[in-house]
GROMACS .gro file of C-alpha atoms in nm:
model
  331
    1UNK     CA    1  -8.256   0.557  12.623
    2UNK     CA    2  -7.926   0.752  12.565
    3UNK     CA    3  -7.777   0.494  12.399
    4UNK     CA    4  -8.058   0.377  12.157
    5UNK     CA    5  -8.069   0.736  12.032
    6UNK     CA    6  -7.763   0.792  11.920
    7UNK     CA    7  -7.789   0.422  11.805
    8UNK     CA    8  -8.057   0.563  11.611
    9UNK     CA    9  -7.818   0.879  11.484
   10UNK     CA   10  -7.554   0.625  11.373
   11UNK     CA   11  -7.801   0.447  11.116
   12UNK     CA   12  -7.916   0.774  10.983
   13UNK     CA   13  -7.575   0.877  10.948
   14UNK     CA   14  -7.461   0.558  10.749
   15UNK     CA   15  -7.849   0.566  10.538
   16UNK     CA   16  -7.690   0.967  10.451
   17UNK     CA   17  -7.370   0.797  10.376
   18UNK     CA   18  -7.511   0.568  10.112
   19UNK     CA   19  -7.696   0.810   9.895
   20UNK     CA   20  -7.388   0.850   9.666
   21UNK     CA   21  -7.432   0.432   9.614
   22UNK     CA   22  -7.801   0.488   9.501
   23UNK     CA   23  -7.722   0.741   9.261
   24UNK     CA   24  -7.530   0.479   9.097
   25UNK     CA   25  -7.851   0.228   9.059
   26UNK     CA   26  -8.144   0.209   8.814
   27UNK     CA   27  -8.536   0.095   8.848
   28UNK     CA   28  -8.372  -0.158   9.115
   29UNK     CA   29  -8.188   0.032   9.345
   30UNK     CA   30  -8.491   0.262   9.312
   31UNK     CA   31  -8.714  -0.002   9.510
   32UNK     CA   32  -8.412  -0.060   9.757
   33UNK     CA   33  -8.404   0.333   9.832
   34UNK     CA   34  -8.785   0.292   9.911
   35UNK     CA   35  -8.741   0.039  10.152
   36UNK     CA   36  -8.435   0.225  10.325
   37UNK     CA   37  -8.708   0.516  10.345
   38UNK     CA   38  -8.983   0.304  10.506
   39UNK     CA   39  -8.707   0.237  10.723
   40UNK     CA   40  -8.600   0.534  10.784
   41UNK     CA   41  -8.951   0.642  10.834
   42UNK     CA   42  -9.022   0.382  11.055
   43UNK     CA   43  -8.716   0.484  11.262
   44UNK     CA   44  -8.773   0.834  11.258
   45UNK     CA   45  -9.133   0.784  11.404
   46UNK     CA   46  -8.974   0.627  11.669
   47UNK     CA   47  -8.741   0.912  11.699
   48UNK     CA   48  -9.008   1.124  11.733
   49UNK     CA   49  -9.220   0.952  11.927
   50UNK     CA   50  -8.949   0.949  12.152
   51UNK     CA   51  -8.787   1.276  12.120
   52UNK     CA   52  -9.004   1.461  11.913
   53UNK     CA   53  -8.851   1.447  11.601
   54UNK     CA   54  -8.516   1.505  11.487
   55UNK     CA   55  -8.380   1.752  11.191
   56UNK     CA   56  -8.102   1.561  11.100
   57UNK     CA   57  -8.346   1.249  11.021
   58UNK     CA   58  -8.634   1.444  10.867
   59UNK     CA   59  -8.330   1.655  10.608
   60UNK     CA   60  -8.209   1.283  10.571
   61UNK     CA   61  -8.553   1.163  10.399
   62UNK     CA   62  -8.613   1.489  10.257
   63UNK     CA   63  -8.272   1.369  10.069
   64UNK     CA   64  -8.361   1.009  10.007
   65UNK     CA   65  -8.708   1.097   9.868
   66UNK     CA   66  -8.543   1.366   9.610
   67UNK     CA   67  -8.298   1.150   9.514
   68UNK     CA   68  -8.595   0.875   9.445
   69UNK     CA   69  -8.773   1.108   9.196
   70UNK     CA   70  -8.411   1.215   9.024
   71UNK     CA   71  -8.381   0.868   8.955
   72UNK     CA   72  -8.726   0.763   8.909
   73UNK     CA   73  -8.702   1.023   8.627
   74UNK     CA   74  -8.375   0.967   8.495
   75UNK     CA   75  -8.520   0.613   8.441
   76UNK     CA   76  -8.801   0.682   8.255
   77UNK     CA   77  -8.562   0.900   8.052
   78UNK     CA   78  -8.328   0.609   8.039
   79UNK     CA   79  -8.651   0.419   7.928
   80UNK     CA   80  -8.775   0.643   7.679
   81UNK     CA   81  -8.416   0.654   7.461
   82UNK     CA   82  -8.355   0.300   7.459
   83UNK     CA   83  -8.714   0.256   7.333
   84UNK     CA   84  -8.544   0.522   7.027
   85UNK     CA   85  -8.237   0.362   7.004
   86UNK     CA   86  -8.479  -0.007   6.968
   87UNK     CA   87  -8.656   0.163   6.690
   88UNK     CA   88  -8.322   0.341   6.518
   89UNK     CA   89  -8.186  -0.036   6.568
   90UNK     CA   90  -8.507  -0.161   6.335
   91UNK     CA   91  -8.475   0.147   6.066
   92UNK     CA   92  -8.081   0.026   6.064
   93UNK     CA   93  -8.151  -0.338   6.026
   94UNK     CA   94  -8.455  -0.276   5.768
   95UNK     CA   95  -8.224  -0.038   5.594
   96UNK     CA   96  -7.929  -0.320   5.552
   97UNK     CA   97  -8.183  -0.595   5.483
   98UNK     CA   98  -8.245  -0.317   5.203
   99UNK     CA   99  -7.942  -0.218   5.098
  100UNK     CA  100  -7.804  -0.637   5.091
  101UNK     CA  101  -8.110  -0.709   4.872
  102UNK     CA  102  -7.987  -0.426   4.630
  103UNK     CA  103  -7.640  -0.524   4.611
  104UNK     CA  104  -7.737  -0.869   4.559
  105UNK     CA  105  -7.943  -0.720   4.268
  106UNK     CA  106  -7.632  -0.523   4.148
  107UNK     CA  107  -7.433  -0.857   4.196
  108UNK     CA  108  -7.675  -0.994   3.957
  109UNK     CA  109  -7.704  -0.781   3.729
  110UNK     CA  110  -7.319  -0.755   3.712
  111UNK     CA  111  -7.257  -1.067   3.675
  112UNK     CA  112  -7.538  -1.065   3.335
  113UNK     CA  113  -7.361  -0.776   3.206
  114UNK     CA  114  -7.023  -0.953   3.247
  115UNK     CA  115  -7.210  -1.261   3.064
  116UNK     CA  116  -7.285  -1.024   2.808
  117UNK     CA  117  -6.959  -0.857   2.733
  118UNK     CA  118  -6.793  -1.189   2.705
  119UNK     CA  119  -7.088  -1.276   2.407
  120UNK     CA  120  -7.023  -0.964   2.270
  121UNK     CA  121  -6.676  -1.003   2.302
  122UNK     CA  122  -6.690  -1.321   2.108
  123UNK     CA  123  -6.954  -1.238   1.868
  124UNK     CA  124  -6.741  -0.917   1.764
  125UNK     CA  125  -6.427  -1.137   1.684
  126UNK     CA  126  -6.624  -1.378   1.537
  127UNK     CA  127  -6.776  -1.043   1.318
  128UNK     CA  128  -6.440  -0.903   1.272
  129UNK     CA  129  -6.317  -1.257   1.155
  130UNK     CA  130  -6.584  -1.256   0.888
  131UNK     CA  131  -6.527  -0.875   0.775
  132UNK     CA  132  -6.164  -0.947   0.747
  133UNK     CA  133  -6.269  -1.271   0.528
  134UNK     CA  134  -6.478  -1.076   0.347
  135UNK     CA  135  -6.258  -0.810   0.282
  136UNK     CA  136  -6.000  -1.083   0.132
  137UNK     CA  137  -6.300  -1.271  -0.073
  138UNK     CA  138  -6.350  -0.889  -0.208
  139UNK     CA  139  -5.946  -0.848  -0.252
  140UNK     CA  140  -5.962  -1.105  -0.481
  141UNK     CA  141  -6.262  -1.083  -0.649
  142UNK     CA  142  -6.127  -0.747  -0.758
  143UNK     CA  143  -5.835  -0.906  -0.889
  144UNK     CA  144  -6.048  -1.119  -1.133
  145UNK     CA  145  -6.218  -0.984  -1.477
  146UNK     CA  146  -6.502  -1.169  -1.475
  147UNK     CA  147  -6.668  -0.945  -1.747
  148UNK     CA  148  -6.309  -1.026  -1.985
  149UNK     CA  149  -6.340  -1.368  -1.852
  150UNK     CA  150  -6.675  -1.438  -1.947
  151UNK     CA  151  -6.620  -1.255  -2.314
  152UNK     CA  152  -6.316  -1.337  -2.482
  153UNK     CA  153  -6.219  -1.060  -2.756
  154UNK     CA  154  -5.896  -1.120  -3.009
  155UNK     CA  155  -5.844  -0.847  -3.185
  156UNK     CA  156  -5.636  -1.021  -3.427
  157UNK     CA  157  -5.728  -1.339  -3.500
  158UNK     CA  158  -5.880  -1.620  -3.762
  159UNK     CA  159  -5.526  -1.426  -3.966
  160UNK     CA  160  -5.577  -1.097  -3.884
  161UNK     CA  161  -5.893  -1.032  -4.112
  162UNK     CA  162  -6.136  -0.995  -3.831
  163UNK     CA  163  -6.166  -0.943  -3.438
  164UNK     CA  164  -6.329  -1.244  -3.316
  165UNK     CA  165  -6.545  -1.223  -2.951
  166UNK     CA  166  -6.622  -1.620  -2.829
  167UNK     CA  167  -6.440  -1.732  -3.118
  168UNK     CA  168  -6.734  -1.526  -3.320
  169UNK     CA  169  -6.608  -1.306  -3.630
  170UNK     CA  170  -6.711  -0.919  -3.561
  171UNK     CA  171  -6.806  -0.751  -3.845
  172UNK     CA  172  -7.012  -0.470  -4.046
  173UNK     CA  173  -7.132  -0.699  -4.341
  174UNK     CA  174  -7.048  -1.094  -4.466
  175UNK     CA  175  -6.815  -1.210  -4.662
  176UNK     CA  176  -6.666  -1.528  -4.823
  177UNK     CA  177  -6.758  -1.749  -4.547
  178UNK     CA  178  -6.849  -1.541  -4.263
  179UNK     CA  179  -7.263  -1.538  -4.269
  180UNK     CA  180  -7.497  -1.294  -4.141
  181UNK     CA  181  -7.592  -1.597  -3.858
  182UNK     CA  182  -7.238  -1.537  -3.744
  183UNK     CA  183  -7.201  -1.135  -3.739
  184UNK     CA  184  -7.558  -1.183  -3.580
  185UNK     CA  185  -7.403  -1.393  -3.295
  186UNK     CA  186  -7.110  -1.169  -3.267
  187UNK     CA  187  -7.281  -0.873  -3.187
  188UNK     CA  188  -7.535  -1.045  -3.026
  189UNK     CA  189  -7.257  -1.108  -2.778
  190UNK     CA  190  -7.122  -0.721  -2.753
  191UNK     CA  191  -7.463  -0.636  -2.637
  192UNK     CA  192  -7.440  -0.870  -2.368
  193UNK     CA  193  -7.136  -0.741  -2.278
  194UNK     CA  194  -7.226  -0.399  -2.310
  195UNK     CA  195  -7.522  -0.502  -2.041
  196UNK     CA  196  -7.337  -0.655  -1.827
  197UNK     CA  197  -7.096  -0.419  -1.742
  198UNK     CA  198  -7.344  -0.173  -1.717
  199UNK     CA  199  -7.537  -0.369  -1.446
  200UNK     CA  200  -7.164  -0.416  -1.293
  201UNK     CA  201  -7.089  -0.029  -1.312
  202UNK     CA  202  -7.417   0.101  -1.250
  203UNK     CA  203  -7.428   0.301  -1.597
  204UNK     CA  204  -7.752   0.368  -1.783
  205UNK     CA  205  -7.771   0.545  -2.129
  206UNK     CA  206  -8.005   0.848  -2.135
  207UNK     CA  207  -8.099   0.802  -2.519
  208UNK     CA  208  -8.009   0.439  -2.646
  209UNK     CA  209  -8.113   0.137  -2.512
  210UNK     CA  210  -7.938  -0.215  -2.574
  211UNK     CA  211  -8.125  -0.570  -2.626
  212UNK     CA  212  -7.914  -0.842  -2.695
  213UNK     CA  213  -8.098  -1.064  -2.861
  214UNK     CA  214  -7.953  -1.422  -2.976
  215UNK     CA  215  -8.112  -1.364  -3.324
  216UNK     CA  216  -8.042  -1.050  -3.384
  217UNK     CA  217  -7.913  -0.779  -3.128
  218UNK     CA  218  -8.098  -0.451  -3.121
  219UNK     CA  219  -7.998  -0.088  -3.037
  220UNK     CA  220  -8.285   0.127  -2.987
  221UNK     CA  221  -8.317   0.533  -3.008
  222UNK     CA  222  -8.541   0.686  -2.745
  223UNK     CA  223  -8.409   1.039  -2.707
  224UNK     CA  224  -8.359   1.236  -2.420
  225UNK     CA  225  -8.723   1.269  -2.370
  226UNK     CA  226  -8.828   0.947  -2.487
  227UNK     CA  227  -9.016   1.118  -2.759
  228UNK     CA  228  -8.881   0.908  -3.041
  229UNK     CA  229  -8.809   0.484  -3.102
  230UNK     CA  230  -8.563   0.381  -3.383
  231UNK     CA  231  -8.491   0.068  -3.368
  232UNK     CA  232  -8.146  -0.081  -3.532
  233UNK     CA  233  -8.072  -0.449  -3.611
  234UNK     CA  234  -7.716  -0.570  -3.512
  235UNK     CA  235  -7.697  -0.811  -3.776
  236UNK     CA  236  -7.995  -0.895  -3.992
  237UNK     CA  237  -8.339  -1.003  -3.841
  238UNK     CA  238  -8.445  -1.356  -3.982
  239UNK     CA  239  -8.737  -1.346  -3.784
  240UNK     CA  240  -8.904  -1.022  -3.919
  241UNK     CA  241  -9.197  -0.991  -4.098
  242UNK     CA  242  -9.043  -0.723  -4.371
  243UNK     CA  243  -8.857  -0.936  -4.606
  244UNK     CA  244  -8.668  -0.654  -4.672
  245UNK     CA  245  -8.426  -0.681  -4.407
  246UNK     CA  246  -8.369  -1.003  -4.549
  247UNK     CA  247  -8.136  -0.849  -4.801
  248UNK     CA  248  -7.965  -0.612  -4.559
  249UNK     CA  249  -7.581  -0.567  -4.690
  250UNK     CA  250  -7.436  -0.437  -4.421
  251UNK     CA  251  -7.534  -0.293  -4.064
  252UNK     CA  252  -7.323   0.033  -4.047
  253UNK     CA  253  -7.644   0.259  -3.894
  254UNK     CA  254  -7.675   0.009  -3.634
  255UNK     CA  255  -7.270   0.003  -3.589
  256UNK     CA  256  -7.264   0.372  -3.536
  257UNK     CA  257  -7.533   0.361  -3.260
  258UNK     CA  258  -7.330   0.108  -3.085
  259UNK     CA  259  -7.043   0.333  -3.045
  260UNK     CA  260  -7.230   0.629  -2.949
  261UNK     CA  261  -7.336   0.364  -2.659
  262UNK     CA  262  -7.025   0.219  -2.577
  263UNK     CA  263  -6.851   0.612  -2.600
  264UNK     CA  264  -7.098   0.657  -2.341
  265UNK     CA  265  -7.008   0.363  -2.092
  266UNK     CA  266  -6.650   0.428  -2.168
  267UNK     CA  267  -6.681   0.792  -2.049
  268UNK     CA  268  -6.873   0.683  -1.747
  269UNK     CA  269  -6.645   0.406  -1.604
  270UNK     CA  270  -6.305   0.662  -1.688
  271UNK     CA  271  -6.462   0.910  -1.467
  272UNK     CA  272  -6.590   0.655  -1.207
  273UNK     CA  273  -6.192   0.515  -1.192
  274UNK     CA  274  -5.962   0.821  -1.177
  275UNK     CA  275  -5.816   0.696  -0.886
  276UNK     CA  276  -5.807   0.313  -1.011
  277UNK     CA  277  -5.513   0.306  -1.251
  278UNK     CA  278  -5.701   0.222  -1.526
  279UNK     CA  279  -5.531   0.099  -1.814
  280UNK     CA  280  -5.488   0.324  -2.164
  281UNK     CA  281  -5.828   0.350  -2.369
  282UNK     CA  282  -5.690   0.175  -2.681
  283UNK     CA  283  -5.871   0.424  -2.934
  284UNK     CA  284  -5.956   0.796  -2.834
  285UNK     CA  285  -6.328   0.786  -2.859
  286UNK     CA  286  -6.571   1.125  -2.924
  287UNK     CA  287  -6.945   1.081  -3.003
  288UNK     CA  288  -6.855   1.061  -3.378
  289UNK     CA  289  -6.491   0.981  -3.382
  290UNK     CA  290  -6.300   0.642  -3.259
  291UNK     CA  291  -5.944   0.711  -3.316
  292UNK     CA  292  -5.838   0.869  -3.603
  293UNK     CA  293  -6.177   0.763  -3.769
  294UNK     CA  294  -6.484   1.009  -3.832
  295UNK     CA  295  -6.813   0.802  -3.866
  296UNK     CA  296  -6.992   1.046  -4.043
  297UNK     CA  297  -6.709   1.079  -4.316
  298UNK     CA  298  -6.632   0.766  -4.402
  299UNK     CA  299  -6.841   0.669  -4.696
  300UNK     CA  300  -7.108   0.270  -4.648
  301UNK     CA  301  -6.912   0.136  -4.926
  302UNK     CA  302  -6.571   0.211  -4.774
  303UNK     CA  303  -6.523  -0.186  -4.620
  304UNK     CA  304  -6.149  -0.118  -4.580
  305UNK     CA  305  -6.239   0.197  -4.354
  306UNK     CA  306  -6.551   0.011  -4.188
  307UNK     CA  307  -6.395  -0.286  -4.071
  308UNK     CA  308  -6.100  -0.071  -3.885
  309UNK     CA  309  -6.435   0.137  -3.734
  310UNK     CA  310  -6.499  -0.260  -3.622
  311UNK     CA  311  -6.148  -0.335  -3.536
  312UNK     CA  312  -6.096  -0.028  -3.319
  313UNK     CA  313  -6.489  -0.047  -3.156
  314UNK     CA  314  -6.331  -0.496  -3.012
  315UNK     CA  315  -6.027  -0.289  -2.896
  316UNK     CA  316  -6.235  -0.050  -2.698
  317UNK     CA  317  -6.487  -0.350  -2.558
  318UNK     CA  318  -6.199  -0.529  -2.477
  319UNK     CA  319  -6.039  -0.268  -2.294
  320UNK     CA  320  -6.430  -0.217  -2.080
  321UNK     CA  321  -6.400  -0.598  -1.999
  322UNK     CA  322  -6.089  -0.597  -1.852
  323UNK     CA  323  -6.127  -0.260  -1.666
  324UNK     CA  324  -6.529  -0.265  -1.524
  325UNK     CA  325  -6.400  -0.502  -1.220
  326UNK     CA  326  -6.176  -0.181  -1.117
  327UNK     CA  327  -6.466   0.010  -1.068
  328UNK     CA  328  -6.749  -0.251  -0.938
  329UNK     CA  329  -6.613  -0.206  -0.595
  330UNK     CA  330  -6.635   0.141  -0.603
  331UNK     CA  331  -7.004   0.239  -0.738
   0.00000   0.00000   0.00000
């Protein structure tokens, strides 16, 4: 009997011994430490029904059993955070499923922007390209007179009697062979002239108005206000019902209304093209005075005087023809 009891003290000894070992363990070695304590019960019954009992033994399971519920509860701790690391683990891998979708979308919409800028890219040279062609088509358009080219004014020709304009004699009455169908034409011709630059230059007369007729050219009065209408014939009006004007000897009323209009442009484009290095005004023209000429002194029967009033008004057209272009640009 000796001998199985401290047989018996031996095993409890080596069950004490392996406590540290069981710490070590999980929901397994929990089960195993349950056995050991059936065991160990099951020994220490023996024990006592032997001996009575034993305090080392009964210590011993007191031991075991605590140890049991440490780890019994450690593992339901141990259970408890991996079930929060499993669900951080989702948010994380929901939250990069998210976060690859959205850089795919950035890589997307990257790459269209990229797509973009290389259009714009080309579209903008392919702009620039055309300003810059523009720019030279507008170079030198500048460079050409169309208004000079389209009307062609000699001041001195058919032998120095008259200016011509389109190869069309310019004067204030007929004579020898140059007919009233002729000055009509003529003039006919400064009026278009006259409009055309206007249109070019953006000019409009607050008082005389301009209608170049093939017939017969007309320069009409309105006033400031509009609160008068005379009407004057650039040549003589074949076409009119007063028979009258039929016998018309010369058109010097209708000549001086001209130059108050063409003073007028001529003022207009000088101050639209200070900074255009315009050429010299051939005459020095006032509202009543074209070079050293006064309209209102110089007597209807004075031809000599009248036809250098003509002379000096195709010097002064000229001069707009070749000069308007300077300022088209600019209005």
């Amino acid at each position: 009997k000796e001998k199985d009891k401290q047989r018996r003290l031996r095993k409890a000894l080596l069950i004490n011994a392996g406590i540290a070992q069981e710490q070590e363990k999980q929901i397994d070695s929990s089960h195993h430490s349950e056995e050991i304590i059936t065991s160990a019960t099951s020994h220490e019954s023996e024990i006592s029904h032997e001996h009575g009992g034993g305090d080392i033994l009964q210590r011993t399971v007191n031991t075991l059993q605590q140890e049991i519920q440490h780890l019994q509860s450690a593992c339901r701790e141990h259970e408890v955070e991996l079930w929060q690391l499993n669900s951080l683990l989702k948010e994380q891998a929901h939250l990069s499923h998210s976060l690859t979708q959205e850089e795919n979308d950035l890589m997307m919409e990257f790459n269209a922007v990229e797509i973009d800028a290389k259009v714009f890219q080309e579209t903008h040279q392919q702009l620039t390209h055309q300003c810059h062609a523009a720019e030279r088509e507008r170079y030198y358009l500048s460079k050409v007179h169309l208004h000079s080219a389209l009307f062609k004014i000699d001041i001195y020709g058919h032998g120095l009697d008259y200016p011509v304009i389109n190869n069309l004699r310019l004067s204030h009455r007929p004579k020898g062979t140059l007919t009233w169908p002729e000055v009509n034409a003529a003039w006919s011709y400064c009026a278009q002239l006259v409009i055309y630059v206007g249109s070019t230059i953006k000019f409009k007369s607050k008082d005389l108005r301009v209608v170049p007729l093939t017939t017969c050219a007309k320069i009409i009065e309105v006033g400031i206000r509009g609160d008068r209408k005379i009407v004057h014939n650039l040549g003589v009006d074949f076409g009119a019902m007063d028979r009258k004007t039929h016998r018309t000897e010369h058109i010097i009323p209708s000549i001086k209304s001209f130059h108050a209009l063409l003073y007028q442009m001529v003022a207009h484009i000088q101050a639209l093209g200070r900074m255009k290095n315009l050429d010299k005004l051939p005459f020095h023209m006032e509202p009543f005075v074209i070079g050293t000429l006064s309209l209102v002194r110089i007597h209807e029967q004075d031809d000599l005087a009248w036809s250098d009033v003509v002379r000096c008004i195709a010097s002064n057209l000229k001069w707009l023809s070749e000069n308007a272009s300077k300022c088209a640009f600019r209005v």
